[in-house]
């Protein structure tokens, strides 16, 4: 069984499965962001403290993408890992196989194996956090994608700045990926803030917009409806392309169950299949998807032989 890690820009968390889909945090430390040596030391010392029965291999969920050919990481917020083949570096240190997977892919795997999408063949997990991300699992396997990218439905200059005629042209917002008009700029928490500011001139956080929406405030209602509409439109295309039987939602906005229900309703009016049950639903593993998803990663036979 694996020692599991969830690596984010703030913390490294470590644990191992005690039951199917149950991976309590056994240790954590602040993420060393500037020194690769310190980073590898921190991980190696946590592996060293794990029970021997968990030390068949290391399974990592990370807020970045590993190139499947070279292992090189693309990662925004941990400077010392940029371009680094983390799996190989750590394998050289701990002498057991190391697997690295994207955190949204781990969310999809957690939900497919032990969450709301259990039993679904095709799973598209979406992340509505600060921005918009996602991961795909088909028949229990993560779809890694060319260059390590798949399920990233939040990028691509596709949004309609009128949200299907709900508002006058809001214009396009600059995305972190370099393009303008990505769903990432209008969905998610930052997106709600962008839309609300464009429509009202008010710079307030997404949580406040949501609270005002719940209280029936007219302006906030428009902002939420516009953001949700743009999310639903893009998501419906992905649902038609992938045919998922469940779309679990992770990230901070997944706690806003009323927002997710609203998006789900709009999506089900737009997709080709007739989904009679809610399709877009809050994920089960909202707090711990990284560790739970990592616990279901399995190394290929060749990797077990090669290192052990
Ligand atoms: Zn983008």
Coordinates of C-alpha atoms and ligand atoms in Angstrom, one line a residue:
X1 CA 0.0 0.0 0.0
X2 CA 1.1 3.6 -0.6
X3 CA 2.3 6.4 1.6
X4 CA 0.1 9.2 0.3
X5 CA 0.9 12.9 -0.1
X6 CA -1.1 16.0 -0.9
X7 CA 1.2 18.8 -2.0
X8 CA -0.2 22.3 -2.2
X9 CA 1.4 25.7 -2.2
X10 CA 0.9 26.1 1.5
X11 CA 1.3 22.6 3.1
X12 CA 2.5 19.1 2.4
X13 CA 0.2 16.6 4.0
X14 CA 1.0 12.9 4.4
X15 CA -1.2 9.9 5.3
X16 CA -2.0 6.3 4.4
X17 CA -5.3 4.5 3.9
X18 CA -6.9 3.0 7.0
X19 CA -9.9 1.8 5.1
X20 CA -11.2 2.2 1.5
X21 CA -11.4 6.0 0.9
X22 CA -10.3 6.9 4.4
X23 CA -6.9 8.5 4.6
X24 CA -6.4 10.5 7.8
X25 CA -3.6 13.1 7.9
X26 CA -0.7 11.5 9.8
X27 CA 1.8 14.4 9.3
X28 CA 2.1 17.8 7.7
X29 CA 4.5 20.6 7.3
X30 CA 4.7 23.9 5.5
X31 CA 5.7 23.5 1.8
X32 CA 9.4 24.4 1.3
X33 CA 8.9 26.5 -1.8
X34 CA 12.4 27.8 -2.6
X35 CA 14.8 24.9 -1.9
X36 CA 14.5 21.5 -3.7
X37 CA 16.8 19.9 -1.2
X38 CA 14.6 21.0 1.7
X39 CA 11.5 19.9 -0.2
X40 CA 12.9 16.3 -0.8
X41 CA 14.2 16.2 2.8
X42 CA 10.7 17.0 4.1
X43 CA 9.1 14.3 2.0
X44 CA 11.7 11.7 2.8
X45 CA 11.5 12.2 6.5
X46 CA 7.7 11.7 6.4
X47 CA 8.1 8.5 4.3
X48 CA 10.7 7.3 6.9
X49 CA 8.1 7.7 9.7
X50 CA 5.3 5.7 7.8
X51 CA 4.6 2.1 8.9
X52 CA 6.5 -0.4 6.8
X53 CA 3.3 -1.9 5.5
X54 CA 2.5 1.4 3.7
X55 CA 5.9 1.7 2.1
X56 CA 5.3 -0.2 -1.1
X57 CA 5.3 3.0 -3.0
X58 CA 4.7 6.8 -2.7
X59 CA 1.5 8.3 -4.3
X60 CA 1.4 12.1 -4.6
X61 CA -1.4 14.5 -5.5
X62 CA 0.0 17.8 -6.5
X63 CA -1.3 21.2 -7.6
X64 CA 0.5 20.9 -11.0
X65 CA 1.0 18.7 -14.0
X66 CA 3.8 16.1 -14.6
X67 CA 4.7 15.6 -18.2
X68 CA 4.1 11.8 -18.7
X69 CA 7.2 11.5 -21.0
X70 CA 9.8 13.5 -18.9
X71 CA 8.2 13.8 -15.5
X72 CA 8.9 17.5 -15.6
X73 CA 6.4 19.5 -13.5
X74 CA 4.5 22.5 -14.6
X75 CA 3.5 24.2 -11.3
X76 CA 2.5 27.7 -10.5
X77 CA 3.2 28.3 -6.8
X78 CA 6.1 26.1 -5.8
X79 CA 9.1 27.7 -7.3
X80 CA 11.7 24.9 -6.5
X81 CA 9.6 22.3 -8.3
X82 CA 9.3 24.0 -11.6
X83 CA 10.5 21.7 -14.4
X84 CA 11.7 19.1 -11.9
X85 CA 11.0 15.4 -12.3
X86 CA 9.8 15.0 -8.7
X87 CA 9.0 11.3 -9.1
X88 CA 12.6 10.4 -10.1
X89 CA 14.2 12.8 -7.5
X90 CA 12.3 11.3 -4.7
X91 CA 12.7 7.7 -5.9
X92 CA 16.5 8.1 -5.8
X93 CA 16.1 9.2 -2.2
X94 CA 13.5 6.7 -0.8
X95 CA 14.1 3.7 -3.0
X96 CA 10.5 2.9 -3.7
X97 CA 8.4 3.8 -6.7
X98 CA 6.9 7.3 -6.7
X99 CA 3.8 8.3 -8.6
X100 CA 2.7 11.9 -9.2
X101 CA -0.8 12.9 -10.3
X102 CA -2.6 16.2 -10.7
X103 CA -4.8 17.2 -7.7
X104 CA -8.0 17.6 -9.8
X105 CA -7.3 14.2 -11.4
X106 CA -7.0 12.8 -7.8
X107 CA -10.4 14.4 -7.0
X108 CA -11.9 12.5 -9.9
X109 CA -10.3 9.3 -8.8
X110 CA -11.4 9.7 -5.2
X111 CA -15.0 10.3 -6.3
X112 CA -15.0 7.5 -8.8
X113 CA -13.6 4.9 -6.4
X114 CA -15.1 5.9 -3.1
X115 CA -17.3 9.0 -3.5
X116 CA -20.4 10.2 -5.2
X117 CA -19.4 8.9 -8.6
X118 CA -18.7 5.3 -7.4
X119 CA -19.9 2.9 -10.1
X120 CA -19.8 5.5 -12.9
X121 CA -17.8 4.5 -16.0
X122 CA -17.0 8.0 -17.1
X123 CA -16.4 10.7 -14.4
X124 CA -15.7 14.3 -15.1
X125 CA -14.8 15.9 -11.7
X126 CA -14.8 19.7 -11.8
X127 CA -13.1 22.1 -9.4
X128 CA -14.8 25.4 -8.7
X129 CA -12.2 27.0 -6.4
X130 CA -10.5 30.3 -7.0
X131 CA -10.5 29.3 -10.6
X132 CA -11.9 26.5 -12.7
X133 CA -10.3 23.1 -13.2
X134 CA -11.1 19.4 -13.6
X135 CA -10.1 15.8 -14.1
X136 CA -11.3 12.8 -16.0
X137 CA -11.5 9.2 -14.9
X138 CA -12.7 6.5 -17.3
X139 CA -13.2 2.9 -16.1
X140 CA -11.3 3.6 -12.9
X141 CA -8.3 5.1 -14.6
X142 CA -7.1 8.7 -14.7
X143 CA -7.0 10.1 -18.3
X144 CA -3.5 11.8 -18.1
X145 CA -3.6 13.5 -21.5
X146 CA -1.0 14.7 -23.9
X147 CA 1.7 16.7 -21.9
X148 CA -0.1 15.7 -18.7
X149 CA -3.1 18.0 -19.5
X150 CA -6.7 16.7 -19.6
X151 CA -10.0 17.8 -18.1
X152 CA -8.9 21.4 -18.1
X153 CA -12.3 22.7 -19.3
X154 CA -11.6 26.1 -17.7
X155 CA -9.2 27.3 -20.3
X156 CA -9.7 28.3 -24.0
X157 CA -11.1 31.6 -25.2
X158 CA -14.8 30.5 -25.5
X159 CA -17.0 32.5 -23.1
X160 CA -19.8 34.6 -24.4
X161 CA -19.4 38.0 -22.7
X162 CA -23.2 38.6 -22.7
X163 CA -23.9 35.2 -21.0
X164 CA -26.3 34.3 -23.8
X165 CA -27.9 37.7 -23.7
X166 CA -28.4 38.0 -20.0
X167 CA -26.3 41.2 -19.9
X168 CA -24.8 43.7 -22.2
X169 CA -21.3 42.8 -23.4
X170 CA -19.1 42.7 -20.3
X171 CA -15.9 42.4 -22.4
X172 CA -13.2 39.8 -21.7
X173 CA -11.0 39.3 -18.7
X174 CA -7.4 38.4 -18.9
X175 CA -6.7 34.8 -17.8
X176 CA -3.5 33.5 -16.1
X177 CA -2.9 31.2 -19.0
X178 CA -2.3 34.1 -21.3
X179 CA -5.6 34.2 -23.2
X180 CA -8.7 36.3 -22.8
X181 CA -12.2 34.8 -22.5
X182 CA -11.5 31.7 -20.5
X183 CA -14.2 30.3 -18.3
X184 CA -11.6 30.4 -15.5
X185 CA -12.0 34.2 -15.5
X186 CA -15.8 34.2 -15.0
X187 CA -16.5 30.8 -13.2
X188 CA -15.1 30.0 -9.7
X189 CA -14.8 32.5 -6.9
X190 CA -12.5 34.9 -8.7
X191 CA -14.8 34.7 -11.7
X192 CA -17.9 35.7 -9.6
X193 CA -15.9 38.6 -8.3
X194 CA -14.9 39.7 -11.9
X195 CA -18.4 39.4 -13.1
X196 CA -19.9 41.3 -10.1
X197 CA -17.4 44.1 -10.5
X198 CA -18.0 44.4 -14.2
X199 CA -21.7 44.6 -13.8
X200 CA -21.9 46.8 -10.7
X201 CA -18.5 48.4 -10.2
X202 CA -18.4 46.9 -6.7
X203 CA -15.3 45.0 -5.7
X204 CA -16.5 42.5 -3.1
X205 CA -15.6 38.8 -2.5
X206 CA -17.5 35.9 -3.9
X207 CA -18.8 34.8 -0.5
X208 CA -20.5 38.2 0.0
X209 CA -22.0 38.0 -3.5
X210 CA -23.4 34.6 -2.7
X211 CA -24.8 35.8 0.7
X212 CA -26.5 38.7 -1.0
X213 CA -27.9 36.4 -3.7
X214 CA -29.4 34.2 -1.0
X215 CA -30.9 37.3 0.6
X216 CA -32.6 38.2 -2.7
X217 CA -30.4 41.2 -3.7
X218 CA -31.1 42.0 -7.3
X219 CA -27.5 42.9 -8.4
X220 CA -26.0 39.9 -6.7
X221 CA -28.6 37.7 -8.3
X222 CA -27.7 38.9 -11.7
X223 CA -24.0 38.3 -11.0
X224 CA -24.5 34.8 -9.8
X225 CA -26.9 34.0 -12.7
X226 CA -24.4 35.3 -15.3
X227 CA -21.4 33.4 -13.8
X228 CA -23.5 30.2 -13.4
X229 CA -24.8 30.5 -16.9
X230 CA -21.3 30.7 -18.4
X231 CA -20.2 27.8 -16.3
X232 CA -23.2 25.7 -17.4
X233 CA -22.8 26.5 -21.1
X234 CA -19.2 25.4 -21.2
X235 CA -19.8 22.4 -19.0
X236 CA -22.6 21.2 -21.1
X237 CA -20.2 20.9 -24.1
X238 CA -17.9 18.8 -22.0
X239 CA -20.7 16.6 -20.8
X240 CA -21.8 16.0 -24.3
X241 CA -18.2 15.1 -25.3
X242 CA -17.5 12.8 -22.4
X243 CA -20.8 11.3 -21.4
X244 CA -20.2 11.2 -17.7
X245 CA -22.9 9.7 -15.4
X246 CA -21.7 11.9 -12.6
X247 CA -20.0 15.3 -12.4
X248 CA -18.7 15.7 -8.8
X249 CA -17.7 19.3 -7.9
X250 CA -14.7 20.0 -5.6
X251 CA -13.1 23.3 -4.6
X252 CA -14.3 26.0 -2.2
X253 CA -17.5 26.8 -4.1
X254 CA -18.7 23.1 -3.8
X255 CA -19.8 24.1 -0.3
X256 CA -22.3 26.4 -1.9
X257 CA -24.8 23.6 -2.5
X258 CA -27.5 26.0 -3.7
X259 CA -25.1 27.4 -6.4
X260 CA -24.2 23.9 -7.5
X261 CA -27.9 22.9 -7.7
X262 CA -28.5 26.0 -9.8
X263 CA -25.7 25.1 -12.2
X264 CA -26.9 21.5 -12.3
X265 CA -30.4 22.6 -13.3
X266 CA -29.1 24.9 -16.1
X267 CA -26.7 22.2 -17.4
X268 CA -29.5 19.5 -17.6
X269 CA -31.5 21.8 -19.8
X270 CA -28.6 22.2 -22.2
X271 CA -27.1 18.7 -22.6
X272 CA -28.2 16.1 -25.2
X273 CA -28.8 13.2 -22.8
X274 CA -31.8 13.2 -20.6
X275 CA -30.4 13.1 -17.0
X276 CA -33.3 12.6 -14.7
X277 CA -31.2 12.8 -11.5
X278 CA -28.9 15.6 -10.5
X279 CA -25.7 15.3 -12.5
X280 CA -23.5 18.1 -11.2
X281 CA -23.3 17.4 -7.4
X282 CA -20.9 18.4 -4.6
X283 CA -18.1 15.9 -4.2
X284 CA -18.0 13.6 -1.1
X285 CA -14.3 14.2 -0.4
X286 CA -14.3 18.0 -0.2
X287 CA -11.5 18.3 2.4
X288 CA -9.3 15.4 1.7
X289 CA -9.6 14.6 -2.0
X290 CA -5.9 14.7 -2.7
X291 CA -4.9 12.1 -0.2
X292 CA -7.9 9.9 -0.9
X293 CA -7.4 10.1 -4.7
X294 CA -3.6 9.4 -4.2
X295 CA -4.5 6.3 -2.2
X296 CA -6.0 4.8 -5.4
X297 CA -3.0 5.4 -7.6
X298 CA -1.2 2.2 -8.6
X299 CA 2.2 1.9 -10.2
X300 CA 2.6 -0.1 -13.4
X301 CA 4.2 -3.5 -12.9
X302 CA 7.4 -2.3 -14.7
X303 CA 7.8 0.5 -12.2
X304 CA 7.5 -1.9 -9.2
X305 CA 10.2 -4.2 -10.7
X306 CA 12.4 -1.4 -11.9
X307 CA 12.9 0.3 -8.5
X308 CA 12.4 -2.4 -5.9
Ligands
LIG1 ZN1 -7.1 30.5 -19.4

